[in-house]
Coordinates of C-alpha atoms in Angstrom, one line a residue:
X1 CA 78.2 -68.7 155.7
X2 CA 77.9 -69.5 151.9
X3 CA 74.7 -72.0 151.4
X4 CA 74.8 -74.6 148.7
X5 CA 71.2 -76.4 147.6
X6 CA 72.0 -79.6 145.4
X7 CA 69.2 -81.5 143.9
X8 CA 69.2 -85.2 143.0
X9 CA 67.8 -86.5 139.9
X10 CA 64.5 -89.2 139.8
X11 CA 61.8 -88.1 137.5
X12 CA 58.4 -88.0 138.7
X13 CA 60.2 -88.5 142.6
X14 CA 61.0 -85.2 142.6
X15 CA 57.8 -84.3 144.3
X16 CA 59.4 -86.2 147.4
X17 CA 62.3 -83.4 147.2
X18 CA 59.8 -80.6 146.6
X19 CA 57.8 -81.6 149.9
X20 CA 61.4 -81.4 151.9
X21 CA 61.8 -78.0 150.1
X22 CA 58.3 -77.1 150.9
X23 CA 59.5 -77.6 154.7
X24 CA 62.4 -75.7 154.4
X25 CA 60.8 -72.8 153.4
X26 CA 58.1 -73.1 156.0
X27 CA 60.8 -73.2 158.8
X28 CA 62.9 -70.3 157.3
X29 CA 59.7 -68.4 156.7
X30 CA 58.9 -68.6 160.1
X31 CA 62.6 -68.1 161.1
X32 CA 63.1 -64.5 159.4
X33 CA 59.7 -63.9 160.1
X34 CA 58.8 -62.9 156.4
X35 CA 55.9 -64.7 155.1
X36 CA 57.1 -64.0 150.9
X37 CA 60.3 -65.9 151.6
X38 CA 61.7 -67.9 148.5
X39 CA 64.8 -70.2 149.1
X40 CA 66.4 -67.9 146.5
X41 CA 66.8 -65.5 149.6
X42 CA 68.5 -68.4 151.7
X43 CA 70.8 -69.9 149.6
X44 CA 73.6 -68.7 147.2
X45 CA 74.0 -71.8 144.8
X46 CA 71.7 -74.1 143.9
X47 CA 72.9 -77.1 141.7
X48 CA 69.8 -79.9 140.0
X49 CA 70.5 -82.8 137.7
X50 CA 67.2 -83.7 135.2
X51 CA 64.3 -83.2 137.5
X52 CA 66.3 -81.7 139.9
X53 CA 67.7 -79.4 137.5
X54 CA 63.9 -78.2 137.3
X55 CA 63.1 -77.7 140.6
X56 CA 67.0 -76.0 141.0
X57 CA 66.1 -73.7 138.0
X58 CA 63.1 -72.7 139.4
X59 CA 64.1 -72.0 142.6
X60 CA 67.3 -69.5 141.2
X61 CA 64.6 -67.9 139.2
X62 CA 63.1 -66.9 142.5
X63 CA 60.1 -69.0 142.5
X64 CA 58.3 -70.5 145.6
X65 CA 58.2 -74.2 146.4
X66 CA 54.5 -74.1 146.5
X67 CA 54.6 -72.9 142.1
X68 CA 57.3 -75.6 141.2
X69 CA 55.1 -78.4 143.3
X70 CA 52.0 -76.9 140.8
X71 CA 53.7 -77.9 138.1
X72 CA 54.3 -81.4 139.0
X73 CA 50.6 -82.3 140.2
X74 CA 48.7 -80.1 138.0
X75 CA 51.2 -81.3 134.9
X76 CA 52.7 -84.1 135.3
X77 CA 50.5 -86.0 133.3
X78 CA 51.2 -83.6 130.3
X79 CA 55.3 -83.7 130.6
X80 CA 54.9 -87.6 130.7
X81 CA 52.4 -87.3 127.8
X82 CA 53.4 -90.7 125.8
X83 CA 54.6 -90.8 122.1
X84 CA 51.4 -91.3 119.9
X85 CA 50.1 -95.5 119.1
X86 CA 50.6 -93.9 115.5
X87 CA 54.5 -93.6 115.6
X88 CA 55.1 -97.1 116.8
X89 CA 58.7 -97.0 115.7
X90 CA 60.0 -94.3 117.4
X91 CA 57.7 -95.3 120.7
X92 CA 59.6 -98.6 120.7
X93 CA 63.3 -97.8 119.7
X94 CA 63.8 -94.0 120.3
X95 CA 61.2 -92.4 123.1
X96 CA 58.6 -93.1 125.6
X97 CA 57.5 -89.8 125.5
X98 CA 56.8 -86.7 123.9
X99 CA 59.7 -83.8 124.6
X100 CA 57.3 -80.8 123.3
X101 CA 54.8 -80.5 126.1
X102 CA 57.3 -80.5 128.6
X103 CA 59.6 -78.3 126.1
X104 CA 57.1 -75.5 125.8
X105 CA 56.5 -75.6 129.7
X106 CA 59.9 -74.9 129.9
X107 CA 60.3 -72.1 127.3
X108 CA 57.6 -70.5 128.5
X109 CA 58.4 -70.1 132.4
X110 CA 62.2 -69.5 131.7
X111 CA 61.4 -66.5 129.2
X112 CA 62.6 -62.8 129.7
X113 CA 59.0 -61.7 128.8
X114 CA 57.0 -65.2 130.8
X115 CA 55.1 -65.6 127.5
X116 CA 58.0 -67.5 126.0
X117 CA 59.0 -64.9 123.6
X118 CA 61.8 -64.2 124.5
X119 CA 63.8 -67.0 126.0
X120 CA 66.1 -66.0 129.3
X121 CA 69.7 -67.4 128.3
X122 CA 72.3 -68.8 131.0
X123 CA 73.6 -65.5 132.0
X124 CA 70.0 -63.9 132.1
X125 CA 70.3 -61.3 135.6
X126 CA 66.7 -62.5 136.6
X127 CA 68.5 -66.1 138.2
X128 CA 69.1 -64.9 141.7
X129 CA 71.7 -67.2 142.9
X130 CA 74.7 -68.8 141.1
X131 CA 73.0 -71.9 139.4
X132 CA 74.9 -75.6 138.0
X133 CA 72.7 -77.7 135.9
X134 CA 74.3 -81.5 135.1
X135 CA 73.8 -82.4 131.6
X136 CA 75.7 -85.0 129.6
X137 CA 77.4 -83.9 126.1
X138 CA 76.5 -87.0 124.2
X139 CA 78.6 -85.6 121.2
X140 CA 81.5 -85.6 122.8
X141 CA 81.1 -88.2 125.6
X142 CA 81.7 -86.0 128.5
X143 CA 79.4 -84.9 131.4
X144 CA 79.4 -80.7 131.8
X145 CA 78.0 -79.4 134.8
X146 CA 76.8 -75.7 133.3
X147 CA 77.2 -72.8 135.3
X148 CA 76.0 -69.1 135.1
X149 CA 79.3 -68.1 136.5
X150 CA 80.4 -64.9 134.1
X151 CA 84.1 -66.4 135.4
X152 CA 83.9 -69.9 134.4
X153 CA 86.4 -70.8 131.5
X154 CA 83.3 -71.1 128.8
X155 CA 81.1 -68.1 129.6
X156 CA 83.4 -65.7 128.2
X157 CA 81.0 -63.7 126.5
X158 CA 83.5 -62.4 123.4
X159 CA 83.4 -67.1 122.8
X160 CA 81.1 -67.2 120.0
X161 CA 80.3 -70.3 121.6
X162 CA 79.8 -68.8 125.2
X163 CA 77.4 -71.2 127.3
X164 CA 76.1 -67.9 128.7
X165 CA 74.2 -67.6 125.1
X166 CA 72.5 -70.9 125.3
X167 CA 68.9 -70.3 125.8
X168 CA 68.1 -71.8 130.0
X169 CA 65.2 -73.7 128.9
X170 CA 67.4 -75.8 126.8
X171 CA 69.7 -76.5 129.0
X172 CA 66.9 -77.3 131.7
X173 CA 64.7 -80.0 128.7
X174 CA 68.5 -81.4 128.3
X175 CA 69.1 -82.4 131.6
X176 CA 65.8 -83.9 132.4
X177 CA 66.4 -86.0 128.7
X178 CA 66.5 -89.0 130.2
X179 CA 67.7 -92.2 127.3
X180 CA 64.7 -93.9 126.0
X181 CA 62.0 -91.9 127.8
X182 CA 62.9 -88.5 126.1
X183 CA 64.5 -87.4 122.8
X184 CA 67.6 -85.8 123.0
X185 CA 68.1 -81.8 122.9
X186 CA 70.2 -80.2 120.4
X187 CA 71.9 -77.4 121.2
X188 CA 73.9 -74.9 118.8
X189 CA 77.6 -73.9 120.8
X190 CA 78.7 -71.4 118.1
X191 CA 78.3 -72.7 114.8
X192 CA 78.7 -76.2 116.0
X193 CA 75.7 -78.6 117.1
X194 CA 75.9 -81.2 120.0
X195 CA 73.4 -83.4 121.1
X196 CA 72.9 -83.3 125.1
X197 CA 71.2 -85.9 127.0
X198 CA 70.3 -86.7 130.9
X199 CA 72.6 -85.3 133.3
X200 CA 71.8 -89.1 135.4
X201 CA 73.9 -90.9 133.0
X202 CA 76.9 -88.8 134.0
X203 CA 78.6 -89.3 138.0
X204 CA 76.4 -86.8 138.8
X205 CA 72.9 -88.0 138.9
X206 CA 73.6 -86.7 143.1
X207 CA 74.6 -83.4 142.0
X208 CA 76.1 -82.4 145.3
X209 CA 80.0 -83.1 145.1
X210 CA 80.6 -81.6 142.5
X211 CA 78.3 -78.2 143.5
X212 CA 81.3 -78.3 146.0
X213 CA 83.9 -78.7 144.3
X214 CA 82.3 -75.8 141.8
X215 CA 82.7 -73.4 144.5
X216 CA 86.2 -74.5 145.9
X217 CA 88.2 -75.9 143.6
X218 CA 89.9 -72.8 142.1
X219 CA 89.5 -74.5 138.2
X220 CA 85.8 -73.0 138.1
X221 CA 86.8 -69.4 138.9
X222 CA 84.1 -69.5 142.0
X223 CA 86.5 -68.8 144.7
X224 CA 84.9 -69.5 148.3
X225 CA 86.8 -69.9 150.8
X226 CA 86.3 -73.7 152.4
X227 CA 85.3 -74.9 155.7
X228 CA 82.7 -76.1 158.0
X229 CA 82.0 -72.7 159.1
X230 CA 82.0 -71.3 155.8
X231 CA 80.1 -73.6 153.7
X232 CA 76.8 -75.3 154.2
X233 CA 76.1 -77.9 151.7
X234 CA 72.2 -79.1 151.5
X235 CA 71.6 -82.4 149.7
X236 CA 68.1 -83.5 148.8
X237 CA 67.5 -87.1 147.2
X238 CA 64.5 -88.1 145.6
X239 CA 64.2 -91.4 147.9
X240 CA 66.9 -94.8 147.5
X241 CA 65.6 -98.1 146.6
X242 CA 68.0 -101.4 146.9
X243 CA 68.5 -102.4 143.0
X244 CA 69.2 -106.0 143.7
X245 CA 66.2 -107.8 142.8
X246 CA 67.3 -110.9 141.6
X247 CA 65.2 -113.7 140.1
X248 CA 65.4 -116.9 141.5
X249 CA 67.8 -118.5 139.8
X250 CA 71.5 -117.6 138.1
X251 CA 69.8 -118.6 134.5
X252 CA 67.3 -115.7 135.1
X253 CA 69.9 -113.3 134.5
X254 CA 69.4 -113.0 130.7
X255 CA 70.2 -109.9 128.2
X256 CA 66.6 -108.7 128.4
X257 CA 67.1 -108.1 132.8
X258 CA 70.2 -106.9 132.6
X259 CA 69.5 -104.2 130.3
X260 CA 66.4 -103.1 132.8
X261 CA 68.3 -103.6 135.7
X262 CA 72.3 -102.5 135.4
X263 CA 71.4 -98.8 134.1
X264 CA 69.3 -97.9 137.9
X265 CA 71.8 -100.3 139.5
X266 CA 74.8 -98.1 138.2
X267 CA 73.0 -94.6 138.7
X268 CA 72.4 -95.7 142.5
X269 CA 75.5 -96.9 142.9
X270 CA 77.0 -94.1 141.8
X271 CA 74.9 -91.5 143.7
X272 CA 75.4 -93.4 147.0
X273 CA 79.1 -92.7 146.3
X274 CA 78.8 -89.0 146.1
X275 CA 76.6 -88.8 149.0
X276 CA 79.8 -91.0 150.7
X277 CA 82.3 -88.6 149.0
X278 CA 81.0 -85.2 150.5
X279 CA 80.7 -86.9 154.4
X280 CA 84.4 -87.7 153.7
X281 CA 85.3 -84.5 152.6
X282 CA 82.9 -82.1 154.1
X283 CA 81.5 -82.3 158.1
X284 CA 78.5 -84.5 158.2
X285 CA 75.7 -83.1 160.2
X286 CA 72.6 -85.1 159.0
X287 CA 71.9 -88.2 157.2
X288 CA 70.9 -91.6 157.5
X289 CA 73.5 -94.3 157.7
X290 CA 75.4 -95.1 154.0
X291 CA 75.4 -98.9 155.0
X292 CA 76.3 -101.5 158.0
X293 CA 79.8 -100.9 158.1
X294 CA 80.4 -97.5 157.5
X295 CA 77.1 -95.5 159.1
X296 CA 76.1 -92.2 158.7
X297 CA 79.7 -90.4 159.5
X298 CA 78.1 -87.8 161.7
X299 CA 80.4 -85.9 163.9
X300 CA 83.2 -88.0 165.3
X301 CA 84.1 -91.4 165.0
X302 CA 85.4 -93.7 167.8
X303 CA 86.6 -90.0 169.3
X304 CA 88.7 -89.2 166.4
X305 CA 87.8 -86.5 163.7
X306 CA 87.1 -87.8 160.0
X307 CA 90.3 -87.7 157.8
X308 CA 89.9 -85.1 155.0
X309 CA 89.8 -81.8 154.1
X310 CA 86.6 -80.6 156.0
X311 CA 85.5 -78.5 153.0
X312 CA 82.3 -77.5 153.9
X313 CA 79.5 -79.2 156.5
X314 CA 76.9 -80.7 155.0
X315 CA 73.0 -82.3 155.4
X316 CA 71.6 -84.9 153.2
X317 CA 67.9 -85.5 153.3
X318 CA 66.2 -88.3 151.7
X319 CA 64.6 -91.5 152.6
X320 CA 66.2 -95.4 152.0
X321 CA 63.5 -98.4 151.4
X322 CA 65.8 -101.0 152.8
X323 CA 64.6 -105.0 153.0
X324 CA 65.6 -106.7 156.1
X325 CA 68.6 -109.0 155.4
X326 CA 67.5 -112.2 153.9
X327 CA 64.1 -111.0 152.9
X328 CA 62.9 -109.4 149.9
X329 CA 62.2 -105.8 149.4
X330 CA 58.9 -104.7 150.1
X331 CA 57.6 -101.4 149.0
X332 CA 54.3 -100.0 149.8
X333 CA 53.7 -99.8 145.8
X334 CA 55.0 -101.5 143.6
X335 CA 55.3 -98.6 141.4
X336 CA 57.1 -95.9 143.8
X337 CA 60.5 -96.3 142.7
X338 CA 59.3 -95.5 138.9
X339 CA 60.7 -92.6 136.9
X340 CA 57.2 -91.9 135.3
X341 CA 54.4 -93.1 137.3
X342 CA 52.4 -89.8 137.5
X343 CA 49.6 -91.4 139.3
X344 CA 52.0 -92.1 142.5
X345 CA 52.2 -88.2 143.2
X346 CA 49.6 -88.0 146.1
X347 CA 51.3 -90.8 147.4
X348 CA 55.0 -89.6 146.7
X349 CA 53.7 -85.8 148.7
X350 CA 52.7 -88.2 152.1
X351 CA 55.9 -89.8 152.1
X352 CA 58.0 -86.6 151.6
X353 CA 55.6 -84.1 153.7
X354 CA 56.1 -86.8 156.8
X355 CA 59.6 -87.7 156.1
X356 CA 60.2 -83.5 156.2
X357 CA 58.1 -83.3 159.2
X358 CA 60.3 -86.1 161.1
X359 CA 63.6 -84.6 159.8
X360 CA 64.1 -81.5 159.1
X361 CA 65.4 -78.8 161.2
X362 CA 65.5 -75.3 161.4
X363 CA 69.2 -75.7 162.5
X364 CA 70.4 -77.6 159.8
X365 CA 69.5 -74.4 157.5
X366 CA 70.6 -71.2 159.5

């Protein structure tokens, strides 16, 4: 069976995904009895949009959990370093934060030489499993879910604009770009420059689908065969939060909330769709229920089996904050669902390392 690993997008959230991770290492460690295990060894894709396409690119360059979690609690303060008092402008209008400390993070672990010398490119050999990172071609307008597969249509090595040649740690600081808290990330395609941004303003913010479809559809020159047998599908979220927080009255909704609010409102939206998309065209296995009405799509329905193709089975793990109907949302901080709020790691690690504890399953992986 071919084992795909998708990776949602959330910022700072991620270190909910990375305590599920860290669980699914432990079990398969135990399983294979083999104590050096990395989930490079397990799985054979592994697909990550903006944070998740940090944790994914660590992960296909062989590292274990336990490193990439490192990185988010001993520097998450320093890739959420904000812009400087003394460049009020571009703190207001452009960024949030500063893209060179979490840049040179980057360029340094994805090197050829791990000094950041030499930077590993797209095709490098040391990624151990085929690898899609989301990011959104803002030149163009068009989302591009990058591959390191030497068949896709635009790795053709003899392209002088081959995405194989693009340097990984670029591709990585472009994905994770997120509007108004990072700069943008040039990157040179021949002799042509576009300007990438988050992969979580694309459809793909829930990277999943189209992992699948990557490795199906024969467009992208993967070629695996499909079915439930064949093709295990692993989602990961980084935890769903209910965007309708409305003020009290209709005049409330003025330009300033809107512009706050719509942006998340579309990106979960969105993501809840793909999640709904891959139990209606793969075998659902695990998840919590979508909504009321439609449930979680595990196994049969009323005795009848889903409608679709049944391209692969698939497991999605992450954890809804849901308001009883009437009431108003209460989370246990007020700053949990935030993008950037560093200091909300310890907190973020108990919620994931219990929710991983409660749900995952040695059974859902092998």
């Amino acid at each position: 069976m071919k084992r795909i690993l998708a990776l949602d997008g959330g910022g700072i959230r991620g270190v909910f995904s990375l305590e599920v991770l860290l669980r699914m290492q432990e079990l398969l460690r135990e399983h294979y009895a083999s104590k050096n295990l990395v989930l490079a060894d397990c799985f054979d894709f592994v697909a990550g949009t903006s944070t998740g396409a940090i944790i994914a690119t660590g992960l296909s360059w062989g590292m274990p959990v336990e490193d990439i979690l490192d990185l988010y609690v001993e520097h998450g303060k320093t890739m959420f370093q904000h812009t400087p008092w003394y460049r009020p402008f571009k703190r207001l209008l452009i960024s949030r934060f500063e893209a060179k400390p979490l840049s040179d993070m980057l360029q340094r672990i994805f090197s050829e030489d791990g000094m950041g010398r030499e930077p590993a490119l797209l095709g490098t050999k040391r990624l151990r499993t085929l690898l899609l990172v989301v990011v959104r071609n803002h030149s163009t307008g068009s989302a591009w879910p990058l591959t390191n597969n030497p068949n896709a249509m635009f790795n053709d090595k003899s392209r002088p604009d081959s995405n194989l040649n693009v340097p990984l740690w670029k591709i990585v600081r472009a994905s994770t770009a997120a509007p108004v808290y990072f700069d943008p990330e040039e990157i040179l395609l021949g002799d042509t420059p576009y300007v990438f941004v988050d992969g979580g303003v694309t459809p793909y913010n829930n990277p999943a689908l189209i992992a699948a479809l990557t490795a199906v559809m024969p467009c992208y020159r993967v070629g695996w065969e499909p079915g439930p047998d064949k093709i295990r599908l692993i989602s990961v979220g980084t935890m769903r939060f209910p965007s309708a927080r409305l003020p009290k009255k209709t005049r409330g909704l003025w330009l300033g909330y809107n512009a706050a609010n719509i942006p998340p409102a579309l990106i979960q939206g969105i993501s809840w769709e793909q999640d709904y998309l891959c139990r209606a065209l793969g075998s659902c296995i695990f998840g919590e229920a979508l909504d009321l009405e439609v449930g979680d799509l595990i196994g049969d329905l009323i005795g009848a089996p889903q409608p679709g193709r049944n391209w692969f089975s698939y497991i999605r793990y992450n954890k809804s904050f849901k308001p009883k109907l009437g009431e108003e949302l209460r989370l246990p901080h007020s700053d949990l669902a935030k993008l950037d709020a560093v200091h909300m790691i310890p907190f973020l690690r108990e919620i994931g390392k219990a929710y991983a504890e409660e749900n995952v399953k040695i059974e859902h992986l092998v």
